[in-house]
């Protein structure tokens, strides 16, 4: 494992609290979007990158996948996922790897990456993430990702994330560095980046994905036209 992979991940210190928050509040609005974009997975092999405590790894099996493997850089989140798998066995398998240095774990028909690319420290690291995922996909395989909406404006009071608060924002080249706080005690605080759309598109195409499409995430709690979530967006690469 490379030296960079040995660095503590953000989620190592908050894993159980974050998992409890997601269990208590559900994964909406991103989960319905992921379900819809993945569709019927009967017989499919699925790789879940940035799997956290394994919700989407297990969801893939619920949707018909015959094999589902999860990967996360956080040792704590992988341990949580494995404990959950011991409690309710589904056949999901979990590994600890840095997504930017992802080895070839097998041949998969589709990959899921929910809240992965927003943690890339720079466009180069994002490109490495896309390359690692593409190397694990079969010909014709696709990637379904969820990330921070490229159009999100931290200064717009009407476009704030549901159930959390952005407590800091500063411009970086081709994006905005953000700090997000979840209302639990003690608070769960995460640092990540809102990247411009072209950072994703260029990284994906350089990794070998020919088709890159953006998909709005519908949020019933949003008052925007069409109830489109202002903070979350889905990305499909094939």
Short mmCIF file of C-alpha atoms in Angstrom, two decimals:
data_model
loop_
_atom_site.label_atom_id
_atom_site.label_comp_id
_atom_site.label_asym_id
_atom_site.label_seq_id
_atom_site.Cartn_x
_atom_site.Cartn_y
_atom_site.Cartn_z
CA UNK A 1 0.00 0.00 0.00
CA UNK A 2 1.39 3.40 -0.94
CA UNK A 3 2.35 5.84 1.80
CA UNK A 4 -0.50 8.16 0.87
CA UNK A 5 -3.02 5.39 1.53
CA UNK A 6 -1.73 5.08 5.12
CA UNK A 7 -2.95 8.58 5.98
CA UNK A 8 -6.03 8.62 8.22
CA UNK A 9 -9.25 9.09 6.26
CA UNK A 10 -11.78 11.71 7.36
CA UNK A 11 -14.33 9.02 8.12
CA UNK A 12 -12.01 7.09 10.46
CA UNK A 13 -12.85 9.49 13.28
CA UNK A 14 -16.59 9.80 12.61
CA UNK A 15 -17.56 6.46 11.08
CA UNK A 16 -20.13 5.24 13.61
CA UNK A 17 -21.72 8.68 14.07
CA UNK A 18 -21.99 9.20 10.31
CA UNK A 19 -23.46 5.73 9.81
CA UNK A 20 -26.00 6.36 12.58
CA UNK A 21 -26.96 9.69 10.98
CA UNK A 22 -27.53 8.03 7.60
CA UNK A 23 -29.53 5.19 9.18
CA UNK A 24 -31.69 7.64 11.16
CA UNK A 25 -32.30 10.02 8.24
CA UNK A 26 -32.16 7.60 5.35
CA UNK A 27 -30.12 8.01 2.17
CA UNK A 28 -32.74 10.16 0.43
CA UNK A 29 -32.66 11.93 -1.91
CA UNK A 30 -29.71 10.19 -3.53
CA UNK A 31 -30.87 6.60 -3.00
CA UNK A 32 -33.93 6.75 -5.32
CA UNK A 33 -31.73 8.31 -7.99
CA UNK A 34 -29.13 5.56 -7.64
CA UNK A 35 -31.83 2.88 -7.79
CA UNK A 36 -33.34 4.38 -10.93
CA UNK A 37 -30.01 4.81 -12.72
CA UNK A 38 -28.76 1.33 -11.87
CA UNK A 39 -32.03 -0.32 -12.90
CA UNK A 40 -32.36 -4.10 -12.97
CA UNK A 41 -29.03 -5.65 -12.01
CA UNK A 42 -30.05 -9.28 -12.51
CA UNK A 43 -26.89 -11.33 -12.92
CA UNK A 44 -24.59 -8.29 -12.75
CA UNK A 45 -21.26 -7.87 -10.99
CA UNK A 46 -21.06 -4.55 -9.11
CA UNK A 47 -18.20 -2.57 -7.60
CA UNK A 48 -19.10 0.07 -4.98
CA UNK A 49 -16.29 2.62 -4.60
CA UNK A 50 -16.39 4.80 -1.47
CA UNK A 51 -18.76 2.20 -0.06
CA UNK A 52 -18.89 3.58 3.48
CA UNK A 53 -20.74 1.15 5.70
CA UNK A 54 -21.94 -0.76 2.65
CA UNK A 55 -25.47 0.48 2.00
CA UNK A 56 -25.12 0.62 -1.79
CA UNK A 57 -23.06 -2.56 -1.96
CA UNK A 58 -25.95 -4.41 -0.36
CA UNK A 59 -28.48 -2.48 -2.45
CA UNK A 60 -26.83 -3.87 -5.60
CA UNK A 61 -27.56 -7.38 -4.34
CA UNK A 62 -31.15 -6.37 -3.55
CA UNK A 63 -31.46 -5.22 -7.19
CA UNK A 64 -30.35 -8.60 -8.49
CA UNK A 65 -26.55 -8.49 -8.66
CA UNK A 66 -24.84 -11.85 -8.26
CA UNK A 67 -21.64 -10.27 -6.93
CA UNK A 68 -21.08 -7.00 -5.08
CA UNK A 69 -17.81 -5.73 -3.65
CA UNK A 70 -17.28 -2.50 -1.73
CA UNK A 71 -14.12 -0.42 -1.42
CA UNK A 72 -13.36 2.43 0.96
CA UNK A 73 -10.21 4.25 2.07
CA UNK A 74 -11.48 4.45 5.66
CA UNK A 75 -10.53 1.48 7.82
CA UNK A 76 -13.35 2.40 10.20
CA UNK A 77 -16.01 2.39 7.48
CA UNK A 78 -14.78 -0.93 6.09
CA UNK A 79 -14.92 -2.39 9.60
CA UNK A 80 -18.50 -1.10 9.97
CA UNK A 81 -19.46 -2.63 6.63
CA UNK A 82 -17.99 -5.98 7.59
CA UNK A 83 -19.74 -5.97 10.98
CA UNK A 84 -23.05 -5.22 9.26
CA UNK A 85 -22.38 -8.07 6.84
CA UNK A 86 -21.72 -10.42 9.77
CA UNK A 87 -24.98 -9.31 11.39
CA UNK A 88 -27.08 -9.75 8.23
CA UNK A 89 -25.16 -11.80 5.65
CA UNK A 90 -25.81 -10.83 2.03
CA UNK A 91 -22.67 -12.06 0.30
CA UNK A 92 -21.15 -8.58 -0.05
CA UNK A 93 -17.36 -8.36 0.23
CA UNK A 94 -15.46 -5.29 1.44
CA UNK A 95 -11.89 -4.08 0.89
CA UNK A 96 -9.80 -1.13 2.05
CA UNK A 97 -8.19 0.73 -0.84
CA UNK A 98 -7.58 4.33 -1.86
CA UNK A 99 -9.83 4.97 -4.87
CA UNK A 100 -7.05 7.01 -6.48
CA UNK A 101 -4.77 3.94 -6.36
CA UNK A 102 -7.42 1.29 -6.94
CA UNK A 103 -6.08 -2.13 -7.97
CA UNK A 104 -7.93 -4.37 -10.39
CA UNK A 105 -10.21 -6.40 -8.12
CA UNK A 106 -11.99 -8.20 -10.93
CA UNK A 107 -14.25 -7.59 -13.91
CA UNK A 108 -17.44 -5.73 -13.06
CA UNK A 109 -20.47 -4.81 -15.16
CA UNK A 110 -21.12 -1.56 -13.30
CA UNK A 111 -19.63 0.60 -10.60
CA UNK A 112 -21.27 2.86 -8.03
CA UNK A 113 -19.49 5.88 -6.56
CA UNK A 114 -21.72 7.77 -4.11
CA UNK A 115 -19.84 10.72 -2.59
CA UNK A 116 -16.43 9.78 -3.96
CA UNK A 117 -15.25 12.35 -6.51
CA UNK A 118 -15.98 15.36 -4.29
CA UNK A 119 -13.19 14.07 -2.01
CA UNK A 120 -10.55 14.33 -4.75
CA UNK A 121 -7.96 16.82 -3.52
CA UNK A 122 -7.27 18.04 -7.05
CA UNK A 123 -8.22 17.24 -10.67
CA UNK A 124 -5.27 14.87 -10.99
CA UNK A 125 -6.50 12.73 -8.11
CA UNK A 126 -9.97 12.72 -9.62
CA UNK A 127 -8.55 11.48 -12.91
CA UNK A 128 -6.79 8.67 -11.02
CA UNK A 129 -10.12 7.69 -9.44
CA UNK A 130 -11.83 7.49 -12.81
CA UNK A 131 -8.96 5.47 -14.27
CA UNK A 132 -9.02 2.96 -11.42
CA UNK A 133 -12.76 2.44 -11.77
CA UNK A 134 -12.58 2.10 -15.55
CA UNK A 135 -9.84 -0.55 -15.22
CA UNK A 136 -12.24 -2.67 -13.15
CA UNK A 137 -15.12 -2.50 -15.63
CA UNK A 138 -15.92 -4.97 -18.38
CA UNK A 139 -16.19 -3.62 -21.94
CA UNK A 140 -19.43 -1.67 -22.06
CA UNK A 141 -19.48 -1.29 -18.28
CA UNK A 142 -20.88 1.88 -16.74
CA UNK A 143 -20.40 4.05 -13.69
CA UNK A 144 -23.19 5.63 -11.64
CA UNK A 145 -21.92 8.41 -9.37
CA UNK A 146 -23.42 10.94 -6.97
CA UNK A 147 -21.54 14.12 -6.17
CA UNK A 148 -21.86 17.81 -5.30
CA UNK A 149 -23.78 19.68 -7.99
CA UNK A 150 -21.30 21.70 -10.12
CA UNK A 151 -23.82 24.55 -10.06
CA UNK A 152 -24.06 24.69 -6.28
CA UNK A 153 -23.49 28.23 -4.97
CA UNK A 154 -22.64 28.39 -1.24
CA UNK A 155 -23.68 32.06 -1.20
CA UNK A 156 -27.24 31.29 -2.36
CA UNK A 157 -29.49 30.74 0.71
CA UNK A 158 -32.05 28.90 -1.44
CA UNK A 159 -29.56 26.29 -2.63
CA UNK A 160 -28.31 24.78 0.62
CA UNK A 161 -28.03 21.05 1.39
CA UNK A 162 -30.92 19.43 3.24
CA UNK A 163 -30.15 18.19 6.74
CA UNK A 164 -26.69 19.79 6.95
CA UNK A 165 -24.97 23.17 6.88
CA UNK A 166 -22.06 24.49 4.82
CA UNK A 167 -19.94 26.25 7.44
CA UNK A 168 -17.02 27.32 5.25
CA UNK A 169 -16.35 27.89 1.55
CA UNK A 170 -13.30 29.15 -0.31
CA UNK A 171 -12.51 29.25 -4.02
CA UNK A 172 -9.90 26.89 -5.45
CA UNK A 173 -8.87 26.53 -9.10
CA UNK A 174 -11.86 25.00 -10.96
CA UNK A 175 -13.95 24.55 -7.82
CA UNK A 176 -14.89 25.54 -4.28
CA UNK A 177 -13.54 23.93 -1.11
CA UNK A 178 -16.39 23.34 1.34
CA UNK A 179 -16.87 22.29 4.96
CA UNK A 180 -20.16 20.54 5.72
CA UNK A 181 -21.55 19.97 9.21
CA UNK A 182 -24.23 17.41 10.12
CA UNK A 183 -26.45 18.20 13.14
CA UNK A 184 -25.46 15.39 15.51
CA UNK A 185 -23.70 15.56 18.86
CA UNK A 186 -20.79 15.92 18.62
CA UNK A 187 -21.14 17.30 15.08
CA UNK A 188 -19.96 15.34 12.05
CA UNK A 189 -17.76 17.67 9.99
CA UNK A 190 -16.53 16.85 6.48
CA UNK A 191 -14.26 18.76 4.11
CA UNK A 192 -14.55 18.27 0.35
CA UNK A 193 -14.73 20.17 -2.95
CA UNK A 194 -17.42 21.29 -5.37
CA UNK A 195 -15.68 20.75 -8.70
CA UNK A 196 -16.68 22.36 -12.00
CA UNK A 197 -18.48 20.08 -14.45
CA UNK A 198 -15.60 20.05 -16.91
CA UNK A 199 -13.25 18.59 -14.26
CA UNK A 200 -15.48 15.51 -14.09
CA UNK A 201 -16.06 15.30 -17.82
CA UNK A 202 -12.41 15.63 -18.80
CA UNK A 203 -11.28 13.15 -16.14
CA UNK A 204 -13.89 10.60 -17.18
CA UNK A 205 -13.08 10.84 -20.88
CA UNK A 206 -9.35 10.60 -20.27
CA UNK A 207 -10.02 7.39 -18.32
CA UNK A 208 -11.77 5.89 -21.34
CA UNK A 209 -15.43 6.71 -20.75
CA UNK A 210 -16.91 7.89 -24.06
CA UNK A 211 -20.32 8.98 -22.79
CA UNK A 212 -20.76 11.31 -19.80
CA UNK A 213 -24.26 12.45 -18.80
CA UNK A 214 -25.59 14.48 -15.87
CA UNK A 215 -28.87 13.55 -14.17
CA UNK A 216 -30.78 15.78 -11.73
CA UNK A 217 -31.67 14.34 -8.36
CA UNK A 218 -35.27 14.94 -7.38
CA UNK A 219 -35.83 16.06 -3.80
CA UNK A 220 -39.42 16.27 -2.49
CA UNK A 221 -38.24 18.74 0.16
CA UNK A 222 -36.93 21.23 -2.41
CA UNK A 223 -39.03 24.25 -3.40
CA UNK A 224 -37.17 24.73 -6.67
CA UNK A 225 -39.03 24.11 -9.96
CA UNK A 226 -39.18 20.38 -10.60
CA UNK A 227 -38.00 19.84 -7.03
CA UNK A 228 -34.46 19.39 -8.28
CA UNK A 229 -31.93 19.10 -5.48
CA UNK A 230 -29.61 22.14 -5.55
CA UNK A 231 -26.71 20.39 -3.83
CA UNK A 232 -26.69 16.85 -5.26
CA UNK A 233 -26.39 15.56 -8.81
CA UNK A 234 -25.88 12.17 -10.42
CA UNK A 235 -23.37 11.38 -13.16
CA UNK A 236 -23.42 8.35 -15.46
CA UNK A 237 -20.34 7.39 -17.47
CA UNK A 238 -20.24 4.62 -20.05
#
